[in-house]
Amino acid sequence: MRRLSLGTRLALLFAGCTAAVSLGAGLLFSHASEQHFVELDQQLLESRLSLFRSQLAGLKGPDELQGRLPALRNELNHQADLALRITGRDGAIWFTSRDGLPGTPPTPGLTTLHADGVDYRSLAVPPDAQTAAQLTLFLDITHHQHFLQGMQRLIWLTVGLSALATALLGAWAARSGLRPLRQMGQVAASVSARSLTTRLPVAQMPEELAELATTVNAMLQRLDDAFQRLSAFSADIAHELRTPLSNLLTHTQVTLTRPRSLEEYREALHGNLEELQWMAQMINDMLFLAKADHGLLVPGQTALALHDDVDALLEYYAPLAEDNQVQLLREGEALLQGDRPMLRRALSNLLDNALRFTPAGGQIRVTLEPGLRICVANTGAAIEAAALPRLFDRFYRVDPARREGSSEHAGLGLAITRSIVQAHGGSIRAECQDGWTRFVIELPESR
């Protein structure tokens, strides 16, 4: 079954509400009108009945009635739709002004009766001390009933026409009101990998849809950013892997051009192994970053004395620093909850990066400050301010003369460091001033 559209549902809802309100108002008016007629009939019958009772005061039997009939008939002739019946205590009829009247009501009071296609409102009064006769007045209310029936037909006609008109107007109003949704659908349908820059016009949206449009635009912006990063990442991967693969192919082809000694084959295999190890490491780093992008890095929560780990790393890099005539220092202490292997890898990347760019006679300083603030600083050439935010991009190198597919550094270390810091709920930034380049890590104290 085909589902109803939102516009059709709104139109039917408007029509149903209008029909219900119209029907309720019509029924209320009909009931009020009927009660009004009942009150008018009762007032008329009571006034006429009081007159007839005064004319029949002291009546003891049917023989005494003959002399009073002319006055009764005269009063009845003044109102053609009124009829009178006089009966004795035993139920015998003494007088009836009209034939075809319904039977006498079993109980006194106002009653609605029906006889020979005519509706009557009757009012009966039992005998009392003044007269031995029971008086029953009958008022023909057929014209009242015709009026009420006509009004009921008018109510149903009004309900039907109101529902139809409201359904049509509701459909038009719903279609006009839902136009922004159709625009959103058109924009969504036009979105593709080649047109992620399309945005919804938030300023033209109703207040109820403005927030949704803003959310959709933010989603499109995130998709655009993710697609751009993915495209750049794919291009960088191809760019980085092209040279080592070419080196492997060329080296292997040259080796196989002629027979060689066992030692030459061994050297060729060692050369290929170095390239393969570098490629394997880069692939592992890429997988690590992919896990970070999908929120799959869940660091452990171990109590760490971070200054001990920093000292161990500085001891590991001490020989290389000594060869490069670089001084390594650590200042301060820090206790935190975190993942030791991840944090050591992040700090190791920062130290390795600092050693590569610190000139001879320079200094590398690791500062642990209160509030879990870690600063790795090194002396050296200044980095342009525009390049500082990009230092954490994948495959980015400040040196424009870098060799493609370098087997030493692929440009993923700082990106991995940022992923580790963010997995711990912290942040990292790069600063460069006064001849020092600083990488500042801030971690939350709760960890």
Short mmCIF file of C-alpha atoms in Angstrom, two decimals:
data_model
loop_
_atom_site.label_atom_id
_atom_site.label_comp_id
_atom_site.label_asym_id
_atom_site.label_seq_id
_atom_site.Cartn_x
_atom_site.Cartn_y
_atom_site.Cartn_z
CA MET A 1 0.00 0.00 0.00
CA ARG A 2 1.30 3.41 -0.93
CA ARG A 3 1.97 5.51 2.13
CA LEU A 4 0.23 8.86 2.46
CA SER A 5 2.39 11.93 2.01
CA LEU A 6 2.86 14.38 4.83
CA GLY A 7 0.84 17.01 2.95
CA THR A 8 -2.10 14.59 2.52
CA ARG A 9 -1.94 13.65 6.18
CA LEU A 10 -2.02 17.29 7.24
CA ALA A 11 -4.91 18.02 4.87
CA LEU A 12 -6.92 15.07 6.24
CA LEU A 13 -6.08 16.12 9.78
CA PHE A 14 -7.29 19.67 9.11
CA ALA A 15 -10.46 18.31 7.52
CA GLY A 16 -11.13 15.93 10.40
CA CYS A 17 -10.60 18.66 13.00
CA THR A 18 -12.84 21.08 11.13
CA ALA A 19 -15.55 18.42 10.69
CA ALA A 20 -15.40 17.53 14.38
CA VAL A 21 -15.61 21.16 15.48
CA SER A 22 -18.42 21.93 13.03
CA LEU A 23 -20.35 18.82 14.03
CA GLY A 24 -19.94 19.56 17.73
CA ALA A 25 -21.05 23.17 17.27
CA GLY A 26 -24.00 22.08 15.12
CA LEU A 27 -25.16 19.43 17.58
CA LEU A 28 -24.84 21.90 20.44
CA PHE A 29 -26.88 24.49 18.54
CA SER A 30 -29.48 21.87 17.59
CA HIS A 31 -29.84 20.72 21.20
CA ALA A 32 -30.06 24.32 22.42
CA SER A 33 -32.73 25.10 19.80
CA GLU A 34 -34.74 22.02 20.76
CA GLN A 35 -34.58 22.92 24.43
CA HIS A 36 -35.62 26.46 23.59
CA PHE A 37 -38.69 25.18 21.73
CA VAL A 38 -39.54 22.87 24.64
CA GLU A 39 -39.39 25.82 27.05
CA LEU A 40 -41.56 27.96 24.78
CA ASP A 41 -44.11 25.13 24.38
CA GLN A 42 -44.20 24.55 28.12
CA GLN A 43 -44.78 28.23 28.81
CA LEU A 44 -47.58 28.34 26.25
CA LEU A 45 -49.25 25.17 27.52
CA GLU A 46 -49.02 26.24 31.16
CA SER A 47 -50.55 29.65 30.41
CA ARG A 48 -53.42 28.13 28.40
CA LEU A 49 -53.93 25.36 30.93
CA SER A 50 -54.26 27.91 33.73
CA LEU A 51 -56.97 29.68 31.72
CA PHE A 52 -58.89 26.49 31.05
CA ARG A 53 -58.72 25.43 34.68
CA SER A 54 -60.23 28.72 35.77
CA GLN A 55 -63.06 28.25 33.24
CA LEU A 56 -63.72 24.71 34.50
CA ALA A 57 -63.49 25.46 38.21
CA GLY A 58 -66.11 23.58 40.23
CA LEU A 59 -66.84 21.10 37.44
CA LYS A 60 -68.19 17.86 39.01
CA GLY A 61 -69.34 15.81 36.03
CA PRO A 62 -69.88 15.71 32.26
CA ASP A 63 -73.43 17.08 32.57
CA GLU A 64 -72.10 20.39 33.88
CA LEU A 65 -69.63 20.63 30.97
CA GLN A 66 -72.18 21.50 28.26
CA GLY A 67 -72.69 25.00 29.51
CA ARG A 68 -69.02 25.76 29.50
CA LEU A 69 -68.10 24.33 26.09
CA PRO A 70 -68.82 27.54 24.09
CA ALA A 71 -66.23 29.46 26.12
CA LEU A 72 -63.72 26.61 25.78
CA ARG A 73 -64.22 26.39 22.00
CA ASN A 74 -63.86 30.12 21.67
CA GLU A 75 -60.47 30.03 23.41
CA LEU A 76 -59.33 27.02 21.35
CA ASN A 77 -60.26 28.77 18.09
CA HIS A 78 -57.72 31.48 18.87
CA GLN A 79 -54.87 28.93 18.39
CA ALA A 80 -55.40 26.31 15.70
CA ASP A 81 -52.51 24.08 16.74
CA LEU A 82 -53.84 23.65 20.27
CA ALA A 83 -56.23 20.86 21.31
CA LEU A 84 -57.91 19.97 24.63
CA ARG A 85 -59.13 16.72 26.13
CA ILE A 86 -61.17 16.49 29.33
CA THR A 87 -61.45 13.15 31.12
CA GLY A 88 -62.98 12.05 34.39
CA ARG A 89 -61.30 10.40 37.34
CA ASP A 90 -62.20 7.00 35.89
CA GLY A 91 -60.51 7.81 32.57
CA ALA A 92 -63.75 8.37 30.62
CA ILE A 93 -63.46 11.07 27.98
CA TRP A 94 -65.84 13.95 28.60
CA PHE A 95 -64.64 16.20 25.77
CA THR A 96 -62.13 16.20 22.86
CA SER A 97 -61.62 19.26 20.69
CA ARG A 98 -59.98 17.34 17.82
CA ASP A 99 -60.02 13.83 16.44
CA GLY A 100 -56.85 11.74 15.98
CA LEU A 101 -55.16 12.90 19.15
CA PRO A 102 -52.79 10.46 20.89
CA GLY A 103 -53.80 8.74 24.08
CA THR A 104 -53.73 10.49 27.43
CA PRO A 105 -50.23 10.36 28.96
CA PRO A 106 -50.02 7.91 31.88
CA THR A 107 -48.35 10.51 34.10
CA PRO A 108 -48.95 14.23 34.54
CA GLY A 109 -46.44 16.72 33.22
CA LEU A 110 -44.92 17.70 29.88
CA THR A 111 -44.64 14.86 27.34
CA THR A 112 -43.87 14.54 23.63
CA LEU A 113 -46.25 12.20 21.73
CA HIS A 114 -46.80 11.06 18.15
CA ALA A 115 -50.05 10.07 16.39
CA ASP A 116 -51.11 9.82 12.72
CA GLY A 117 -47.86 11.39 11.49
CA VAL A 118 -48.18 14.40 13.76
CA ASP A 119 -45.94 15.28 16.71
CA TYR A 120 -47.55 16.73 19.84
CA ARG A 121 -46.35 18.29 23.04
CA SER A 122 -48.83 17.44 25.80
CA LEU A 123 -49.33 18.76 29.32
CA ALA A 124 -51.67 16.89 31.67
CA VAL A 125 -53.05 18.05 35.03
CA PRO A 126 -54.80 15.54 37.32
CA PRO A 127 -58.15 16.33 39.07
CA ASP A 128 -57.97 18.42 42.23
CA ALA A 129 -60.32 19.87 44.85
CA GLN A 130 -61.62 22.56 42.46
CA THR A 131 -62.59 20.24 39.60
CA ALA A 132 -63.22 16.54 39.13
CA ALA A 133 -61.91 16.58 35.54
CA GLN A 134 -58.36 15.88 34.25
CA LEU A 135 -57.23 18.40 31.64
CA THR A 136 -54.76 17.43 28.91
CA LEU A 137 -53.54 19.99 26.38
CA PHE A 138 -52.00 18.95 23.06
CA LEU A 139 -49.83 21.33 21.02
CA ASP A 140 -49.03 20.45 17.40
CA ILE A 141 -45.22 20.85 17.11
CA THR A 142 -44.82 19.44 13.61
CA HIS A 143 -43.50 22.78 12.35
CA HIS A 144 -40.93 22.75 15.16
CA GLN A 145 -39.77 19.28 14.15
CA HIS A 146 -39.56 20.28 10.49
CA PHE A 147 -37.39 23.22 11.51
CA LEU A 148 -35.11 21.03 13.61
CA GLN A 149 -34.83 18.41 10.86
CA GLY A 150 -33.99 21.09 8.32
CA MET A 151 -31.39 22.49 10.68
CA GLN A 152 -29.85 19.03 11.14
CA ARG A 153 -29.62 18.60 7.38
CA LEU A 154 -27.99 22.02 7.20
CA ILE A 155 -25.53 20.99 9.92
CA TRP A 156 -24.49 17.86 8.02
CA LEU A 157 -24.19 19.84 4.78
CA THR A 158 -22.10 22.46 6.58
CA VAL A 159 -19.90 19.78 8.12
CA GLY A 160 -19.31 18.13 4.74
CA LEU A 161 -18.62 21.38 2.90
CA SER A 162 -16.38 22.65 5.73
CA ALA A 163 -14.40 19.42 5.73
CA LEU A 164 -14.01 19.51 1.95
CA ALA A 165 -13.02 23.18 1.90
CA THR A 166 -10.61 22.69 4.78
CA ALA A 167 -9.08 19.65 3.10
CA LEU A 168 -8.44 21.64 -0.07
CA LEU A 169 -7.11 24.67 1.79
CA GLY A 170 -5.10 22.39 4.10
CA ALA A 171 -3.55 20.64 1.12
CA TRP A 172 -2.60 23.99 -0.38
CA ALA A 173 -1.27 25.31 2.93
CA ALA A 174 0.66 22.08 3.61
CA ARG A 175 2.18 22.13 0.14
CA SER A 176 3.23 25.75 0.58
CA GLY A 177 4.51 25.15 4.11
CA LEU A 178 6.47 22.06 3.10
CA ARG A 179 8.22 23.78 0.22
CA PRO A 180 11.41 24.22 2.31
CA LEU A 181 11.44 20.46 2.92
CA ARG A 182 11.23 19.82 -0.81
CA GLN A 183 14.12 22.23 -1.29
CA MET A 184 16.10 20.28 1.28
CA GLY A 185 15.28 17.08 -0.59
CA GLN A 186 16.45 18.62 -3.87
CA VAL A 187 19.70 19.75 -2.26
CA ALA A 188 20.21 16.30 -0.73
CA ALA A 189 19.54 14.67 -4.10
CA SER A 190 22.11 16.91 -5.78
CA VAL A 191 24.85 16.08 -3.27
CA SER A 192 27.57 13.84 -4.67
CA ALA A 193 31.30 13.42 -4.37
CA ARG A 194 31.69 16.20 -6.95
CA SER A 195 29.24 18.65 -5.39
CA LEU A 196 29.72 18.59 -1.62
CA THR A 197 29.89 22.39 -1.54
CA THR A 198 26.10 22.79 -1.92
CA ARG A 199 24.44 24.32 1.16
CA LEU A 200 20.86 24.97 2.26
CA PRO A 201 19.73 28.63 2.42
CA VAL A 202 19.22 28.88 6.19
CA ALA A 203 18.12 32.53 6.03
CA GLN A 204 15.14 31.58 3.83
CA MET A 205 14.01 28.69 6.02
CA PRO A 206 11.17 28.90 8.58
CA GLU A 207 12.23 29.02 12.20
CA GLU A 208 11.22 25.37 12.74
CA LEU A 209 13.47 24.19 9.88
CA ALA A 210 16.34 26.62 10.32
CA GLU A 211 17.96 24.45 12.98
CA LEU A 212 17.55 21.34 10.83
CA ALA A 213 19.00 23.18 7.83
CA THR A 214 21.96 24.33 9.94
CA THR A 215 22.52 20.73 11.08
CA VAL A 216 22.36 19.45 7.50
CA ASN A 217 24.80 22.14 6.36
CA ALA A 218 27.16 21.19 9.17
CA MET A 219 26.87 17.53 8.11
CA LEU A 220 27.64 18.47 4.50
CA GLN A 221 30.62 20.50 5.69
CA ARG A 222 31.92 17.52 7.67
CA LEU A 223 31.42 15.25 4.67
CA ASP A 224 33.23 17.75 2.45
CA ASP A 225 36.12 18.03 4.90
CA ALA A 226 36.32 14.24 5.31
CA PHE A 227 36.22 13.73 1.54
CA GLN A 228 38.92 16.33 0.98
CA ARG A 229 41.08 14.70 3.67
CA LEU A 230 40.46 11.27 2.18
CA SER A 231 41.32 12.49 -1.31
CA ALA A 232 44.48 14.17 -0.06
CA PHE A 233 45.34 11.12 2.03
CA SER A 234 44.93 8.80 -0.97
CA ALA A 235 47.04 11.09 -3.13
CA ASP A 236 49.72 11.29 -0.42
CA ILE A 237 49.77 7.50 -0.02
CA ALA A 238 50.22 7.02 -3.75
CA HIS A 239 52.83 9.77 -3.73
CA GLU A 240 54.79 8.20 -0.86
CA LEU A 241 54.58 4.59 -2.06
CA ARG A 242 55.39 5.31 -5.69
CA THR A 243 59.12 5.94 -5.17
CA PRO A 244 59.92 2.94 -2.91
CA LEU A 245 57.94 0.64 -5.19
CA SER A 246 59.80 2.02 -8.19
CA ASN A 247 63.10 1.53 -6.31
CA LEU A 248 62.18 -2.08 -5.50
CA LEU A 249 61.19 -2.83 -9.09
CA THR A 250 64.28 -1.16 -10.55
CA HIS A 251 66.63 -2.74 -8.06
CA THR A 252 65.15 -6.19 -8.59
CA GLN A 253 65.19 -5.85 -12.38
CA VAL A 254 68.82 -4.70 -12.37
CA THR A 255 69.77 -7.57 -10.07
CA LEU A 256 68.14 -10.09 -12.40
CA THR A 257 69.76 -8.76 -15.59
CA ARG A 258 72.76 -11.09 -15.19
CA PRO A 259 73.98 -13.84 -12.89
CA ARG A 260 75.54 -12.54 -9.69
CA SER A 261 77.40 -13.92 -6.72
CA LEU A 262 75.68 -15.00 -3.53
CA GLU A 263 77.01 -11.95 -1.70
CA GLU A 264 75.60 -9.60 -4.34
CA TYR A 265 72.20 -11.28 -4.12
CA ARG A 266 72.35 -10.98 -0.35
CA GLU A 267 73.09 -7.24 -0.58
CA ALA A 268 70.23 -6.76 -3.04
CA LEU A 269 67.83 -8.57 -0.74
CA HIS A 270 68.97 -6.49 2.21
CA GLY A 271 68.32 -3.33 0.23
CA ASN A 272 64.85 -4.53 -0.71
CA LEU A 273 64.20 -5.54 2.90
CA GLU A 274 64.90 -2.02 4.13
CA GLU A 275 62.42 -0.56 1.66
CA LEU A 276 59.80 -3.19 2.56
CA GLN A 277 60.28 -2.59 6.28
CA TRP A 278 59.77 1.13 5.77
CA MET A 279 56.63 0.51 3.71
CA ALA A 280 55.30 -1.92 6.34
CA GLN A 281 55.92 0.66 9.07
CA MET A 282 54.13 3.33 7.09
CA ILE A 283 51.16 1.02 6.50
CA ASN A 284 51.02 0.23 10.24
CA ASP A 285 51.09 3.94 11.00
CA MET A 286 48.26 4.52 8.52
CA LEU A 287 46.20 1.77 10.14
CA PHE A 288 46.84 3.36 13.54
CA LEU A 289 45.59 6.71 12.23
CA ALA A 290 42.55 5.03 10.65
CA LYS A 291 41.65 3.53 14.02
CA ALA A 292 42.04 6.97 15.61
CA ASP A 293 39.76 8.55 13.00
CA HIS A 294 37.03 6.01 13.84
CA GLY A 295 37.39 6.45 17.59
CA LEU A 296 38.81 2.95 18.09
CA LEU A 297 41.79 4.05 20.15
CA VAL A 298 40.91 3.28 23.77
CA PRO A 299 43.88 4.21 25.95
CA GLY A 300 44.47 2.32 29.18
CA GLN A 301 44.20 4.02 32.53
CA THR A 302 47.39 3.27 34.44
CA ALA A 303 48.97 5.44 37.11
CA LEU A 304 52.15 6.84 35.52
CA ALA A 305 55.12 8.79 36.78
CA LEU A 306 55.66 10.50 33.44
CA HIS A 307 59.04 11.94 34.41
CA ASP A 308 60.44 8.40 34.68
CA ASP A 309 59.28 7.61 31.13
CA VAL A 310 60.74 10.86 29.84
CA ASP A 311 64.07 10.02 31.49
CA ALA A 312 64.05 6.60 29.84
CA LEU A 313 63.41 8.18 26.42
CA LEU A 314 66.13 10.76 26.91
CA GLU A 315 68.56 7.99 27.83
CA TYR A 316 67.57 6.13 24.65
CA TYR A 317 68.20 9.17 22.44
CA ALA A 318 71.33 10.28 24.34
CA PRO A 319 73.83 8.62 21.93
CA LEU A 320 72.22 10.19 18.87
CA ALA A 321 72.04 13.57 20.62
CA GLU A 322 75.71 13.29 21.55
CA ASP A 323 76.65 12.56 17.95
CA ASN A 324 74.66 15.64 16.87
CA GLN A 325 76.14 17.73 19.71
CA VAL A 326 72.65 18.39 21.13
CA GLN A 327 71.93 18.75 24.84
CA LEU A 328 68.90 16.91 26.32
CA LEU A 329 67.19 18.26 29.47
CA ARG A 330 64.13 17.40 31.52
CA GLU A 331 62.46 19.79 34.00
CA GLY A 332 59.58 19.10 36.42
CA GLU A 333 57.59 16.01 37.28
CA ALA A 334 54.09 14.77 36.44
CA LEU A 335 51.75 12.05 37.70
CA LEU A 336 48.77 11.04 35.60
CA GLN A 337 46.44 8.26 34.50
CA GLY A 338 47.07 7.10 30.94
CA ASP A 339 48.34 4.52 28.51
CA ARG A 340 52.14 4.16 28.90
CA PRO A 341 52.93 2.71 25.42
CA MET A 342 50.85 5.34 23.66
CA LEU A 343 52.27 8.27 25.60
CA ARG A 344 55.83 7.01 25.19
CA ARG A 345 55.23 6.71 21.46
CA ALA A 346 53.90 10.28 21.31
CA LEU A 347 56.86 11.69 23.27
CA SER A 348 59.29 9.58 21.24
CA ASN A 349 57.90 11.06 18.01
CA LEU A 350 58.34 14.58 19.39
CA LEU A 351 61.92 13.90 20.51
CA ASP A 352 62.81 12.27 17.20
CA ASN A 353 61.38 15.25 15.36
CA ALA A 354 63.28 17.70 17.60
CA LEU A 355 66.58 15.86 17.09
CA ARG A 356 66.24 16.06 13.30
CA PHE A 357 65.76 19.84 13.32
CA THR A 358 68.05 20.93 16.17
CA PRO A 359 71.40 22.20 14.92
CA ALA A 360 74.74 21.26 16.48
CA GLY A 361 75.23 22.97 19.82
CA GLY A 362 71.46 23.26 20.28
CA GLN A 363 69.27 22.12 23.11
CA ILE A 364 66.14 20.00 23.57
CA ARG A 365 64.16 20.60 26.72
CA VAL A 366 61.21 18.53 28.02
CA THR A 367 59.21 20.44 30.62
CA LEU A 368 56.55 18.83 32.81
CA GLU A 369 54.36 21.51 34.37
CA PRO A 370 51.52 21.43 36.91
CA GLY A 371 48.11 20.89 35.37
CA LEU A 372 49.47 18.08 33.16
CA ARG A 373 51.09 20.41 30.67
CA ILE A 374 53.97 18.85 28.72
CA CYS A 375 56.25 20.96 26.56
CA VAL A 376 58.91 19.58 24.19
CA ALA A 377 61.04 22.49 22.95
CA ASN A 378 64.13 22.70 20.76
CA THR A 379 66.30 25.44 19.40
CA GLY A 380 66.61 25.84 15.68
CA ALA A 381 65.39 27.63 12.59
CA ALA A 382 62.04 29.38 12.90
CA ILE A 383 58.95 27.86 11.28
CA GLU A 384 56.54 30.12 9.43
CA ALA A 385 53.33 30.83 11.36
CA ALA A 386 51.20 29.61 8.44
CA ALA A 387 52.94 26.22 8.57
CA LEU A 388 52.51 25.60 12.32
CA PRO A 389 48.89 24.28 12.16
CA ARG A 390 49.83 21.98 9.26
CA LEU A 391 52.66 20.27 11.12
CA PHE A 392 50.17 17.66 12.35
CA ASP A 393 48.81 16.87 8.88
CA ARG A 394 49.69 13.48 7.44
CA PHE A 395 52.70 13.34 5.12
CA TYR A 396 53.36 17.04 5.66
CA ARG A 397 56.99 18.17 5.79
CA VAL A 398 58.16 21.73 6.30
CA ASP A 399 61.24 21.15 4.13
CA PRO A 400 60.11 21.68 0.51
CA ALA A 401 63.18 19.82 -0.71
CA ARG A 402 62.21 16.56 1.00
CA ARG A 403 62.76 13.42 -1.01
CA GLU A 404 59.66 11.54 -2.12
CA GLY A 405 59.21 8.22 -0.39
CA SER A 406 61.98 8.83 2.10
CA SER A 407 62.70 5.64 3.91
CA GLU A 408 63.57 7.58 7.04
CA HIS A 409 60.53 9.74 7.70
CA ALA A 410 57.11 9.55 6.09
CA GLY A 411 55.61 12.60 7.79
CA LEU A 412 53.19 10.61 9.98
CA GLY A 413 54.86 10.98 13.38
CA LEU A 414 53.22 14.24 14.44
CA ALA A 415 49.83 13.08 13.12
CA ILE A 416 50.12 9.95 15.27
CA THR A 417 51.15 12.07 18.26
CA ARG A 418 48.06 14.26 17.89
CA SER A 419 45.81 11.17 17.64
CA ILE A 420 47.29 9.74 20.85
CA VAL A 421 46.86 13.03 22.71
CA GLN A 422 43.27 13.43 21.52
CA ALA A 423 42.52 9.82 22.52
CA HIS A 424 43.56 10.83 26.06
CA GLY A 425 41.18 13.78 25.91
CA GLY A 426 43.92 16.35 25.50
CA SER A 427 45.19 18.78 22.87
CA ILE A 428 48.52 19.63 21.24
CA ARG A 429 49.76 22.75 19.48
CA ALA A 430 52.99 24.05 17.99
CA GLU A 431 54.59 27.41 18.82
CA CYS A 432 57.69 29.13 17.47
CA GLN A 433 59.24 32.21 19.04
CA ASP A 434 62.52 33.52 20.40
CA GLY A 435 64.51 30.85 18.53
CA TRP A 436 62.57 27.97 20.15
CA THR A 437 60.08 25.61 18.57
CA ARG A 438 57.68 24.21 21.17
CA PHE A 439 55.14 21.40 21.04
CA VAL A 440 52.73 21.87 23.96
CA ILE A 441 50.53 19.00 25.16
CA GLU A 442 47.69 19.67 27.63
CA LEU A 443 45.96 16.67 29.24
CA PRO A 444 42.89 16.71 31.49
CA GLU A 445 43.65 16.24 35.18
CA SER A 446 40.93 13.59 35.58
CA ARG A 447 42.96 11.11 33.57
#
